[in-house]
């Protein structure tokens, strides 16, 4: 007690205020918002290790309900920044770590939980049970006195009193055939609420136990990285520290709790007691608000997290025994040390070199998903409806439509034949120079259609020609493959001559 009072001195409290994350949360400007979110997300639901995306969605919703302005994207960016800020070294209200599947998880720290619970206990309570806690004090003191007393006579006297009380109660039940309840309705409610408070406090203690073990494990691994002597000396020290963890008062209490909780008899007894309590009229409403049936699973999860933290030390020891892994980690720490030594030798900030300090390539990964394709979608069926045709009325002049002439392919064919009467071959460009295009690009396309169907025509895919024509007073150039028209039968005779020459050769 005197040791605890020494921590309440002025100097100790001043240092605690500067270092304690719990005190920092209570004094924060947005402390009410942060505390309300932590209570709603972690304590009220008794949850641990939430995934980052789930916690982010909950914070976005909480900010929106609290009156924060902005669209969803802005609130998401703000919430993501808050989670990173609350988990940094300055605040330490959340613990950010990676789970078994390398997914980012968040959990409430022990200091933040202390601050939230302290604020929760400031509210006025309509019912404060004192009699049950007083009985608990006397019962615990009697248990300590009884279990530490080595006098055989004292032990026999206590056993005889217990025996007499049991025989008296058994005789009364056999005589009356009834069991008189020993607790009133108020006493039942009071003891049940005390059990709920104790069970919830046990979950809070687990966070602090896990954090203490994690700090000790981190301190040991720091010694591993900076160790300069033989490996055997360090292993001896590590095993000694590991025994300290297990044999400390906190470690022994946790081991006893774990053995007690993992006993099948105790778990079955706990479930049977809850089943019987569900039939007690005074506890029906309380059991709905405080479902102790879920508490067993939550204890197991919290205790398993502590066991994993202690077991992480064994994993680090195996890594230390692996010489290759140790050399890699030491090399990393040597690089960090070099950077720190060079940074300490730099001049003041005013003389810092200008420009980029460091550059990295490929900050954004390129993700290629060859199997990420859209699934087959059935085409939509076109539905046709019968509709009576009604004579329409023109809203404007239609003379422009009447001026358009349809393309006369026979005229174009005749123009090509006219030029072929004077020569054996003629190109499309020569045809257009002799007979300029009058109907635009459609007329040029008609020439190409004729070339594709005409027997005495040839398309040279490796040669290109520019076709010039005018449309609406503008000069237009179209580029297409060279098209050569031959006199009827000329191309076929030419091919036959080429074949004969090939056979003679």
Short mmCIF file of C-alpha atoms in Angstrom, two decimals:
data_model
loop_
_atom_site.label_atom_id
_atom_site.label_comp_id
_atom_site.label_asym_id
_atom_site.label_seq_id
_atom_site.Cartn_x
_atom_site.Cartn_y
_atom_site.Cartn_z
CA UNK A 1 0.00 0.00 0.00
CA UNK A 2 2.82 2.39 0.85
CA UNK A 3 4.44 1.59 -2.51
CA UNK A 4 1.24 2.52 -4.33
CA UNK A 5 0.98 5.75 -2.32
CA UNK A 6 4.52 6.63 -3.36
CA UNK A 7 3.35 6.58 -6.98
CA UNK A 8 0.82 9.31 -6.12
CA UNK A 9 3.46 11.93 -5.36
CA UNK A 10 3.70 15.15 -7.34
CA UNK A 11 6.75 14.14 -9.37
CA UNK A 12 5.33 10.70 -10.12
CA UNK A 13 1.99 12.12 -11.23
CA UNK A 14 3.69 14.75 -13.38
CA UNK A 15 5.69 12.06 -15.13
CA UNK A 16 2.58 9.87 -15.45
CA UNK A 17 0.70 12.72 -17.11
CA UNK A 18 3.46 13.11 -19.71
CA UNK A 19 3.73 9.39 -20.51
CA UNK A 20 0.34 7.80 -19.82
CA UNK A 21 -1.86 7.22 -22.91
CA UNK A 22 -4.89 6.93 -20.60
CA UNK A 23 -4.34 10.40 -19.16
CA UNK A 24 -3.70 11.72 -22.68
CA UNK A 25 -7.06 10.32 -23.81
CA UNK A 26 -8.91 11.94 -20.92
CA UNK A 27 -7.31 15.32 -21.66
CA UNK A 28 -7.68 15.15 -25.47
CA UNK A 29 -9.76 17.79 -27.23
CA UNK A 30 -11.80 15.14 -29.03
CA UNK A 31 -11.73 12.81 -26.03
CA UNK A 32 -15.53 12.42 -25.79
CA UNK A 33 -15.77 11.32 -29.44
CA UNK A 34 -12.85 8.91 -29.18
CA UNK A 35 -14.06 7.46 -25.88
CA UNK A 36 -17.62 6.99 -27.13
CA UNK A 37 -16.37 5.19 -30.25
CA UNK A 38 -14.06 2.92 -28.24
CA UNK A 39 -16.82 2.04 -25.78
CA UNK A 40 -19.38 1.31 -28.49
CA UNK A 41 -16.97 -0.72 -30.65
CA UNK A 42 -14.87 -2.66 -28.14
CA UNK A 43 -16.24 -2.59 -24.58
CA UNK A 44 -20.00 -2.63 -25.12
CA UNK A 45 -19.70 -5.55 -27.55
CA UNK A 46 -16.67 -7.10 -25.77
CA UNK A 47 -14.80 -7.49 -29.04
CA UNK A 48 -11.08 -7.87 -29.69
CA UNK A 49 -8.82 -7.67 -32.76
CA UNK A 50 -11.16 -6.15 -35.35
CA UNK A 51 -10.14 -6.13 -39.04
CA UNK A 52 -9.17 -2.77 -40.44
CA UNK A 53 -11.95 -2.59 -43.03
CA UNK A 54 -14.66 -3.43 -40.47
CA UNK A 55 -13.32 -0.91 -37.95
CA UNK A 56 -13.02 1.72 -40.70
CA UNK A 57 -16.64 1.24 -41.76
CA UNK A 58 -17.76 1.52 -38.14
CA UNK A 59 -15.79 4.76 -37.64
CA UNK A 60 -17.19 6.29 -40.85
CA UNK A 61 -20.72 5.52 -39.67
CA UNK A 62 -19.93 6.86 -36.19
CA UNK A 63 -18.50 10.13 -37.57
CA UNK A 64 -21.55 10.58 -39.78
CA UNK A 65 -23.92 10.06 -36.87
CA UNK A 66 -21.84 12.43 -34.74
CA UNK A 67 -22.43 15.24 -37.24
CA UNK A 68 -19.25 15.18 -39.31
CA UNK A 69 -19.59 16.89 -42.70
CA UNK A 70 -18.40 15.61 -46.05
CA UNK A 71 -19.21 12.87 -48.51
CA UNK A 72 -18.41 9.21 -48.05
CA UNK A 73 -14.95 9.46 -49.64
CA UNK A 74 -13.96 12.40 -47.40
CA UNK A 75 -15.22 10.67 -44.26
CA UNK A 76 -13.36 7.50 -45.23
CA UNK A 77 -10.07 9.40 -45.65
CA UNK A 78 -10.64 11.16 -42.34
CA UNK A 79 -11.44 7.89 -40.54
CA UNK A 80 -8.37 6.15 -42.01
CA UNK A 81 -6.14 8.98 -40.78
CA UNK A 82 -7.68 8.82 -37.31
CA UNK A 83 -7.04 5.09 -36.98
CA UNK A 84 -3.38 5.55 -37.92
CA UNK A 85 -3.06 8.49 -35.53
CA UNK A 86 -4.66 6.65 -32.60
CA UNK A 87 -2.25 3.74 -33.06
CA UNK A 88 1.00 5.72 -33.34
CA UNK A 89 3.58 6.16 -30.59
CA UNK A 90 2.22 9.53 -29.57
CA UNK A 91 -1.28 8.29 -28.69
CA UNK A 92 -1.09 4.48 -28.23
CA UNK A 93 -4.85 4.07 -27.85
CA UNK A 94 -5.08 1.32 -30.46
CA UNK A 95 -2.69 -1.51 -31.26
CA UNK A 96 -2.18 -2.07 -34.99
CA UNK A 97 -0.79 -5.48 -35.93
CA UNK A 98 -0.99 -8.22 -38.55
CA UNK A 99 -3.12 -11.32 -38.10
CA UNK A 100 -2.41 -14.92 -39.11
CA UNK A 101 -3.54 -14.21 -42.69
CA UNK A 102 -1.41 -11.03 -42.93
CA UNK A 103 -4.52 -8.87 -42.61
CA UNK A 104 -4.32 -5.65 -40.59
CA UNK A 105 -6.07 -5.84 -37.18
CA UNK A 106 -6.79 -3.24 -34.50
CA UNK A 107 -7.31 -3.80 -30.79
CA UNK A 108 -7.85 -1.49 -27.82
CA UNK A 109 -4.82 -0.99 -25.59
CA UNK A 110 -4.96 -1.54 -21.83
CA UNK A 111 -4.40 2.18 -21.13
CA UNK A 112 -7.25 3.25 -23.39
CA UNK A 113 -9.55 0.68 -21.77
CA UNK A 114 -8.70 2.04 -18.31
CA UNK A 115 -9.63 5.56 -19.40
CA UNK A 116 -12.92 4.46 -20.99
CA UNK A 117 -13.92 2.35 -17.97
CA UNK A 118 -13.03 5.16 -15.57
CA UNK A 119 -15.35 7.51 -17.47
CA UNK A 120 -18.07 4.85 -17.55
CA UNK A 121 -17.91 4.56 -13.74
CA UNK A 122 -18.41 8.32 -13.31
CA UNK A 123 -22.09 8.05 -14.20
CA UNK A 124 -24.69 7.87 -11.45
CA UNK A 125 -25.68 4.28 -10.64
CA UNK A 126 -29.22 3.58 -9.51
CA UNK A 127 -28.25 0.40 -7.65
CA UNK A 128 -25.01 -0.07 -5.70
CA UNK A 129 -24.56 -3.43 -4.03
CA UNK A 130 -22.57 -3.29 -0.81
CA UNK A 131 -23.67 -6.35 1.14
CA UNK A 132 -22.39 -8.85 -1.44
CA UNK A 133 -19.01 -7.16 -1.67
CA UNK A 134 -18.70 -7.09 2.11
CA UNK A 135 -19.46 -10.80 2.22
CA UNK A 136 -16.88 -11.35 -0.52
CA UNK A 137 -14.27 -9.55 1.56
CA UNK A 138 -15.01 -11.65 4.64
CA UNK A 139 -15.17 -14.84 2.59
CA UNK A 140 -11.81 -14.18 0.95
CA UNK A 141 -10.17 -13.32 4.27
CA UNK A 142 -11.56 -16.46 5.89
CA UNK A 143 -10.35 -18.53 2.95
CA UNK A 144 -6.84 -17.08 3.20
CA UNK A 145 -6.81 -17.66 6.98
CA UNK A 146 -8.14 -21.19 6.64
CA UNK A 147 -5.85 -22.28 3.81
CA UNK A 148 -2.73 -20.91 5.47
CA UNK A 149 -3.43 -22.25 8.98
CA UNK A 150 -1.30 -25.31 9.73
CA UNK A 151 -2.89 -26.07 13.12
CA UNK A 152 -4.67 -29.47 12.86
CA UNK A 153 -7.09 -28.65 15.70
CA UNK A 154 -8.27 -25.46 13.98
CA UNK A 155 -8.85 -27.39 10.77
CA UNK A 156 -10.83 -30.12 12.55
CA UNK A 157 -13.00 -27.56 14.38
CA UNK A 158 -13.87 -25.86 11.06
CA UNK A 159 -14.71 -29.18 9.39
CA UNK A 160 -16.94 -30.20 12.36
CA UNK A 161 -18.84 -26.89 12.13
CA UNK A 162 -19.33 -27.42 8.39
CA UNK A 163 -20.51 -30.98 9.04
CA UNK A 164 -22.99 -29.89 11.72
CA UNK A 165 -24.43 -27.18 9.48
CA UNK A 166 -24.82 -29.61 6.58
CA UNK A 167 -26.52 -32.25 8.77
CA UNK A 168 -28.88 -29.66 10.20
CA UNK A 169 -29.88 -28.44 6.74
CA UNK A 170 -30.37 -32.02 5.52
CA UNK A 171 -32.61 -32.85 8.51
CA UNK A 172 -34.74 -29.75 7.87
CA UNK A 173 -35.23 -30.69 4.23
CA UNK A 174 -36.13 -34.28 5.12
CA UNK A 175 -38.65 -33.09 7.71
CA UNK A 176 -40.39 -30.39 5.63
CA UNK A 177 -39.72 -31.68 2.16
CA UNK A 178 -38.98 -28.12 1.01
CA UNK A 179 -35.94 -25.93 0.47
CA UNK A 180 -36.11 -22.44 1.89
CA UNK A 181 -34.16 -19.89 -0.23
CA UNK A 182 -31.33 -18.27 1.68
CA UNK A 183 -31.14 -15.13 -0.50
CA UNK A 184 -33.76 -12.47 -1.02
CA UNK A 185 -34.54 -10.97 -4.42
CA UNK A 186 -32.29 -7.98 -3.79
CA UNK A 187 -29.41 -10.20 -2.67
CA UNK A 188 -29.77 -12.38 -5.79
CA UNK A 189 -29.65 -9.33 -8.05
CA UNK A 190 -26.74 -7.84 -6.13
CA UNK A 191 -24.59 -10.96 -6.33
CA UNK A 192 -25.34 -11.53 -9.98
CA UNK A 193 -24.32 -7.97 -10.93
CA UNK A 194 -21.13 -8.38 -8.93
CA UNK A 195 -20.36 -11.55 -10.89
CA UNK A 196 -20.97 -9.67 -14.16
CA UNK A 197 -18.71 -6.82 -13.10
CA UNK A 198 -15.97 -9.22 -12.05
CA UNK A 199 -16.17 -11.17 -15.33
CA UNK A 200 -15.96 -7.99 -17.41
CA UNK A 201 -13.06 -6.76 -15.29
CA UNK A 202 -11.33 -10.05 -15.97
CA UNK A 203 -11.46 -9.35 -19.71
CA UNK A 204 -9.95 -5.93 -19.08
CA UNK A 205 -7.13 -7.49 -17.05
CA UNK A 206 -6.28 -9.80 -19.94
CA UNK A 207 -5.38 -6.85 -22.15
CA UNK A 208 -2.94 -5.56 -19.56
CA UNK A 209 -1.44 -9.02 -18.97
CA UNK A 210 -0.98 -9.50 -22.72
CA UNK A 211 0.62 -6.08 -23.05
CA UNK A 212 3.04 -6.75 -20.19
CA UNK A 213 4.12 -10.03 -21.76
CA UNK A 214 4.51 -8.34 -25.15
CA UNK A 215 6.74 -5.62 -23.72
CA UNK A 216 8.93 -8.20 -22.03
CA UNK A 217 9.17 -10.23 -25.23
CA UNK A 218 10.09 -7.09 -27.20
CA UNK A 219 12.80 -6.21 -24.69
CA UNK A 220 14.28 -9.68 -24.99
CA UNK A 221 14.35 -9.52 -28.79
CA UNK A 222 16.07 -6.14 -28.61
CA UNK A 223 18.79 -7.82 -26.56
CA UNK A 224 19.05 -10.51 -29.23
CA UNK A 225 19.68 -7.95 -31.95
CA UNK A 226 22.30 -6.05 -29.98
CA UNK A 227 24.02 -9.08 -28.43
CA UNK A 228 27.74 -9.19 -29.16
CA UNK A 229 28.83 -12.18 -27.07
CA UNK A 230 28.39 -15.91 -27.56
CA UNK A 231 25.07 -17.44 -28.52
CA UNK A 232 25.05 -19.78 -25.53
CA UNK A 233 25.25 -16.92 -23.03
CA UNK A 234 22.30 -15.19 -24.65
CA UNK A 235 20.22 -18.37 -24.79
CA UNK A 236 20.87 -18.90 -21.10
CA UNK A 237 19.68 -15.39 -20.38
CA UNK A 238 16.62 -15.81 -22.62
CA UNK A 239 15.58 -19.02 -20.89
CA UNK A 240 16.08 -17.36 -17.53
CA UNK A 241 13.88 -14.43 -18.59
CA UNK A 242 11.31 -16.87 -19.95
CA UNK A 243 11.19 -18.57 -16.58
CA UNK A 244 10.74 -15.16 -15.00
CA UNK A 245 7.67 -14.66 -17.19
CA UNK A 246 6.18 -17.98 -16.19
CA UNK A 247 7.19 -17.81 -12.53
CA UNK A 248 6.24 -14.20 -11.90
CA UNK A 249 3.12 -13.51 -9.83
CA UNK A 250 1.27 -12.43 -12.94
CA UNK A 251 2.44 -15.47 -14.87
CA UNK A 252 1.54 -17.91 -12.10
CA UNK A 253 -1.91 -16.39 -11.69
CA UNK A 254 -2.51 -16.66 -15.42
CA UNK A 255 -1.34 -20.27 -15.52
CA UNK A 256 -3.70 -21.14 -12.66
CA UNK A 257 -6.56 -19.39 -14.42
CA UNK A 258 -5.80 -21.19 -17.68
CA UNK A 259 -5.71 -24.63 -16.04
CA UNK A 260 -8.94 -23.91 -14.16
CA UNK A 261 -10.69 -22.64 -17.28
CA UNK A 262 -9.54 -25.48 -19.52
CA UNK A 263 -10.87 -28.18 -17.19
CA UNK A 264 -13.85 -29.92 -18.72
CA UNK A 265 -15.53 -30.25 -15.34
CA UNK A 266 -15.35 -26.51 -14.69
CA UNK A 267 -16.71 -25.61 -18.13
CA UNK A 268 -19.59 -28.04 -17.78
CA UNK A 269 -20.30 -26.80 -14.25
CA UNK A 270 -20.35 -23.19 -15.51
CA UNK A 271 -22.89 -24.03 -18.23
CA UNK A 272 -25.10 -26.00 -15.80
CA UNK A 273 -25.14 -23.12 -13.31
CA UNK A 274 -26.18 -20.65 -16.03
CA UNK A 275 -28.96 -22.99 -17.13
CA UNK A 276 -30.33 -23.13 -13.59
CA UNK A 277 -30.00 -19.35 -13.15
CA UNK A 278 -32.09 -18.81 -16.26
CA UNK A 279 -35.07 -20.20 -14.32
CA UNK A 280 -34.68 -17.71 -11.43
CA UNK A 281 -37.43 -15.04 -11.79
CA UNK A 282 -35.26 -12.19 -10.43
CA UNK A 283 -32.56 -12.82 -13.08
CA UNK A 284 -34.58 -13.18 -16.27
CA UNK A 285 -34.30 -9.54 -17.28
CA UNK A 286 -30.69 -9.27 -16.12
CA UNK A 287 -29.61 -12.29 -18.15
CA UNK A 288 -30.93 -10.62 -21.30
CA UNK A 289 -28.79 -7.51 -20.65
CA UNK A 290 -25.77 -9.48 -19.43
CA UNK A 291 -25.55 -12.82 -21.30
CA UNK A 292 -22.94 -14.60 -19.24
CA UNK A 293 -23.28 -17.64 -21.48
CA UNK A 294 -21.02 -15.89 -24.02
CA UNK A 295 -18.46 -14.99 -21.38
CA UNK A 296 -16.80 -18.41 -21.39
CA UNK A 297 -15.91 -18.11 -25.09
CA UNK A 298 -14.64 -14.56 -24.59
CA UNK A 299 -12.42 -15.70 -21.71
CA UNK A 300 -11.00 -18.44 -23.89
CA UNK A 301 -10.27 -16.03 -26.74
CA UNK A 302 -8.60 -13.51 -24.45
CA UNK A 303 -6.54 -16.18 -22.71
CA UNK A 304 -5.55 -17.66 -26.09
CA UNK A 305 -4.25 -14.25 -27.17
CA UNK A 306 -2.05 -14.14 -24.06
CA UNK A 307 -0.80 -17.65 -24.77
CA UNK A 308 0.07 -16.65 -28.33
CA UNK A 309 2.04 -13.68 -27.04
CA UNK A 310 4.02 -15.88 -24.67
CA UNK A 311 4.45 -18.48 -27.40
CA UNK A 312 5.89 -15.83 -29.74
CA UNK A 313 9.02 -15.87 -27.59
CA UNK A 314 9.59 -19.55 -28.42
CA UNK A 315 9.31 -18.72 -32.11
CA UNK A 316 11.85 -15.94 -31.76
CA UNK A 317 14.21 -18.30 -29.94
CA UNK A 318 14.04 -20.73 -32.85
CA UNK A 319 14.81 -17.88 -35.23
CA UNK A 320 17.75 -16.90 -33.07
CA UNK A 321 19.14 -20.44 -33.18
CA UNK A 322 18.94 -20.26 -36.98
CA UNK A 323 22.29 -18.62 -37.82
CA UNK A 324 21.17 -17.45 -41.27
CA UNK A 325 18.12 -15.62 -39.91
CA UNK A 326 20.21 -14.01 -37.17
CA UNK A 327 22.75 -12.70 -39.67
CA UNK A 328 20.02 -11.17 -41.83
CA UNK A 329 18.42 -9.38 -38.88
CA UNK A 330 21.76 -8.15 -37.60
CA UNK A 331 22.58 -6.83 -41.06
CA UNK A 332 19.31 -4.89 -41.08
CA UNK A 333 20.07 -3.40 -37.68
CA UNK A 334 23.58 -2.50 -38.84
CA UNK A 335 22.11 -0.62 -41.81
CA UNK A 336 19.74 1.22 -39.50
CA UNK A 337 22.65 2.08 -37.22
CA UNK A 338 24.65 3.46 -40.15
CA UNK A 339 21.74 5.66 -41.18
CA UNK A 340 21.37 6.96 -37.62
CA UNK A 341 25.09 7.72 -37.31
CA UNK A 342 25.16 9.57 -40.61
CA UNK A 343 21.99 11.47 -39.76
CA UNK A 344 23.51 12.62 -36.45
CA UNK A 345 26.48 14.08 -38.33
CA UNK A 346 24.35 16.22 -40.62
CA UNK A 347 24.44 19.99 -40.01
CA UNK A 348 21.51 21.98 -38.79
CA UNK A 349 18.26 22.03 -40.71
CA UNK A 350 19.07 25.35 -42.39
CA UNK A 351 22.02 23.73 -44.15
CA UNK A 352 20.20 20.59 -45.21
CA UNK A 353 20.69 19.71 -48.87
CA UNK A 354 17.86 20.69 -51.16
CA UNK A 355 15.92 18.27 -53.33
CA UNK A 356 14.49 14.84 -52.75
CA UNK A 357 15.87 12.93 -49.77
CA UNK A 358 15.13 9.48 -51.18
CA UNK A 359 13.36 8.07 -54.21
CA UNK A 360 11.67 4.74 -54.71
CA UNK A 361 10.47 3.16 -57.94
CA UNK A 362 7.36 1.13 -58.27
CA UNK A 363 5.40 2.41 -55.26
CA UNK A 364 2.15 1.33 -56.94
CA UNK A 365 2.05 -2.39 -57.72
CA UNK A 366 0.84 -3.43 -61.14
CA UNK A 367 -1.82 -6.06 -60.66
CA UNK A 368 -2.69 -8.32 -63.58
CA UNK A 369 -5.63 -10.66 -63.11
CA UNK A 370 -5.87 -12.91 -66.17
CA UNK A 371 -8.88 -14.76 -64.77
CA UNK A 372 -10.75 -11.60 -63.79
CA UNK A 373 -13.21 -11.54 -66.68
CA UNK A 374 -16.85 -10.74 -66.88
CA UNK A 375 -19.18 -13.66 -66.68
CA UNK A 376 -21.32 -14.58 -69.68
CA UNK A 377 -24.46 -12.47 -69.89
CA UNK A 378 -27.43 -13.60 -71.90
CA UNK A 379 -28.30 -11.12 -74.66
CA UNK A 380 -31.49 -9.20 -74.23
CA UNK A 381 -34.32 -10.22 -76.50
CA UNK A 382 -35.81 -7.51 -78.66
CA UNK A 383 -39.52 -7.23 -78.19
CA UNK A 384 -41.51 -6.14 -81.26
CA UNK A 385 -44.90 -4.54 -80.94
CA UNK A 386 -47.52 -4.26 -83.64
CA UNK A 387 -48.25 -0.63 -84.34
CA UNK A 388 -50.49 0.93 -86.96
CA UNK A 389 -48.69 3.18 -89.42
CA UNK A 390 -50.01 6.72 -89.48
CA UNK A 391 -49.36 9.21 -92.21
CA UNK A 392 -46.89 11.76 -90.95
CA UNK A 393 -46.76 15.50 -91.42
CA UNK A 394 -43.51 17.22 -92.43
CA UNK A 395 -42.40 19.90 -89.98
CA UNK A 396 -40.11 21.59 -92.51
CA UNK A 397 -39.10 21.64 -96.18
CA UNK A 398 -38.11 18.32 -97.70
CA UNK A 399 -36.61 19.71 -100.89
CA UNK A 400 -33.08 18.94 -99.65
CA UNK A 401 -33.96 15.24 -99.52
CA UNK A 402 -35.40 15.32 -103.03
CA UNK A 403 -32.21 16.85 -104.42
CA UNK A 404 -30.14 13.83 -103.39
CA UNK A 405 -29.53 11.49 -106.34
CA UNK A 406 -29.03 7.76 -105.88
CA UNK A 407 -25.71 6.35 -107.00
CA UNK A 408 -25.83 4.94 -110.51
CA UNK A 409 -23.27 2.13 -110.61
CA UNK A 410 -23.99 1.46 -114.27
CA UNK A 411 -22.86 5.00 -115.08
CA UNK A 412 -19.63 4.45 -113.13
CA UNK A 413 -19.11 1.11 -114.91
CA UNK A 414 -19.61 2.79 -118.29
CA UNK A 415 -17.01 5.46 -117.44
CA UNK A 416 -14.43 2.75 -116.69
CA UNK A 417 -15.24 0.88 -119.94
CA UNK A 418 -14.89 4.12 -121.95
CA UNK A 419 -11.34 4.66 -120.74
CA UNK A 420 -10.45 0.98 -121.29
CA UNK A 421 -11.37 1.26 -124.96
CA UNK A 422 -8.38 3.53 -125.47
CA UNK A 423 -5.90 1.62 -123.27
CA UNK A 424 -5.47 -1.83 -121.78
CA UNK A 425 -5.35 -0.75 -118.08
CA UNK A 426 -6.49 2.27 -116.13
CA UNK A 427 -6.14 3.11 -112.41
CA UNK A 428 -8.88 4.39 -110.16
CA UNK A 429 -7.09 7.72 -109.87
CA UNK A 430 -7.07 8.13 -113.67
CA UNK A 431 -10.80 7.34 -113.81
CA UNK A 432 -11.57 10.02 -111.19
CA UNK A 433 -9.37 12.60 -112.93
CA UNK A 434 -11.25 11.96 -116.15
CA UNK A 435 -14.65 11.85 -114.44
CA UNK A 436 -14.49 13.95 -111.20
CA UNK A 437 -16.49 12.73 -108.20
CA UNK A 438 -19.85 14.45 -107.90
CA UNK A 439 -21.53 12.64 -105.00
CA UNK A 440 -18.74 12.56 -102.39
CA UNK A 441 -17.33 9.63 -100.51
CA UNK A 442 -20.27 7.41 -101.40
CA UNK A 443 -19.28 7.55 -105.07
CA UNK A 444 -15.68 6.59 -104.21
CA UNK A 445 -16.91 3.61 -102.20
CA UNK A 446 -19.06 2.58 -105.14
CA UNK A 447 -15.92 2.45 -107.33
CA UNK A 448 -14.28 0.16 -104.76
CA UNK A 449 -17.33 -2.11 -104.73
CA UNK A 450 -17.15 -2.33 -108.54
CA UNK A 451 -13.44 -3.19 -108.31
CA UNK A 452 -14.17 -6.03 -105.88
CA UNK A 453 -16.78 -7.53 -108.20
CA UNK A 454 -15.33 -6.77 -111.63
CA UNK A 455 -13.55 -9.65 -113.28
CA UNK A 456 -10.91 -7.49 -114.94
CA UNK A 457 -9.72 -5.55 -111.85
CA UNK A 458 -6.73 -5.84 -109.54
CA UNK A 459 -6.06 -4.42 -106.04
CA UNK A 460 -2.40 -3.88 -105.13
CA UNK A 461 -2.27 -4.10 -101.35
CA UNK A 462 1.36 -2.95 -101.16
CA UNK A 463 0.75 0.28 -103.12
CA UNK A 464 -1.30 3.27 -102.03
CA UNK A 465 -2.75 6.18 -103.99
CA UNK A 466 -4.32 9.52 -103.03
CA UNK A 467 -7.73 10.31 -104.50
CA UNK A 468 -8.52 14.03 -104.71
CA UNK A 469 -12.05 15.38 -105.15
CA UNK A 470 -14.15 18.36 -104.10
CA UNK A 471 -17.28 18.36 -101.97
CA UNK A 472 -19.35 21.45 -101.12
CA UNK A 473 -16.52 23.68 -102.29
CA UNK A 474 -13.88 21.94 -100.17
CA UNK A 475 -10.90 19.94 -101.41
CA UNK A 476 -10.87 16.44 -99.87
CA UNK A 477 -8.18 13.77 -100.13
CA UNK A 478 -8.87 10.06 -99.57
CA UNK A 479 -6.10 7.46 -99.42
CA UNK A 480 -6.75 3.89 -100.49
CA UNK A 481 -5.00 0.89 -101.98
CA UNK A 482 -4.09 1.16 -105.67
CA UNK A 483 -6.91 -0.21 -107.85
CA UNK A 484 -6.19 -1.17 -111.48
CA UNK A 485 -8.96 -1.94 -113.97
CA UNK A 486 -8.04 -4.22 -116.96
CA UNK A 487 -9.79 -4.60 -120.26
CA UNK A 488 -12.19 -7.53 -120.26
CA UNK A 489 -10.20 -10.82 -120.67
CA UNK A 490 -6.85 -9.00 -120.54
CA UNK A 491 -6.04 -10.00 -116.94
CA UNK A 492 -6.94 -13.66 -117.49
CA UNK A 493 -4.77 -13.89 -120.64
CA UNK A 494 -1.94 -12.23 -118.79
CA UNK A 495 -2.15 -14.80 -115.99
CA UNK A 496 -2.16 -17.68 -118.52
CA UNK A 497 1.00 -16.30 -120.17
CA UNK A 498 2.70 -16.03 -116.77
CA UNK A 499 1.81 -19.65 -116.06
CA UNK A 500 3.24 -20.88 -119.40
CA UNK A 501 6.48 -18.95 -118.81
CA UNK A 502 6.78 -20.59 -115.40
CA UNK A 503 6.32 -24.04 -116.87
CA UNK A 504 8.93 -23.45 -119.58
CA UNK A 505 11.43 -22.29 -116.97
#
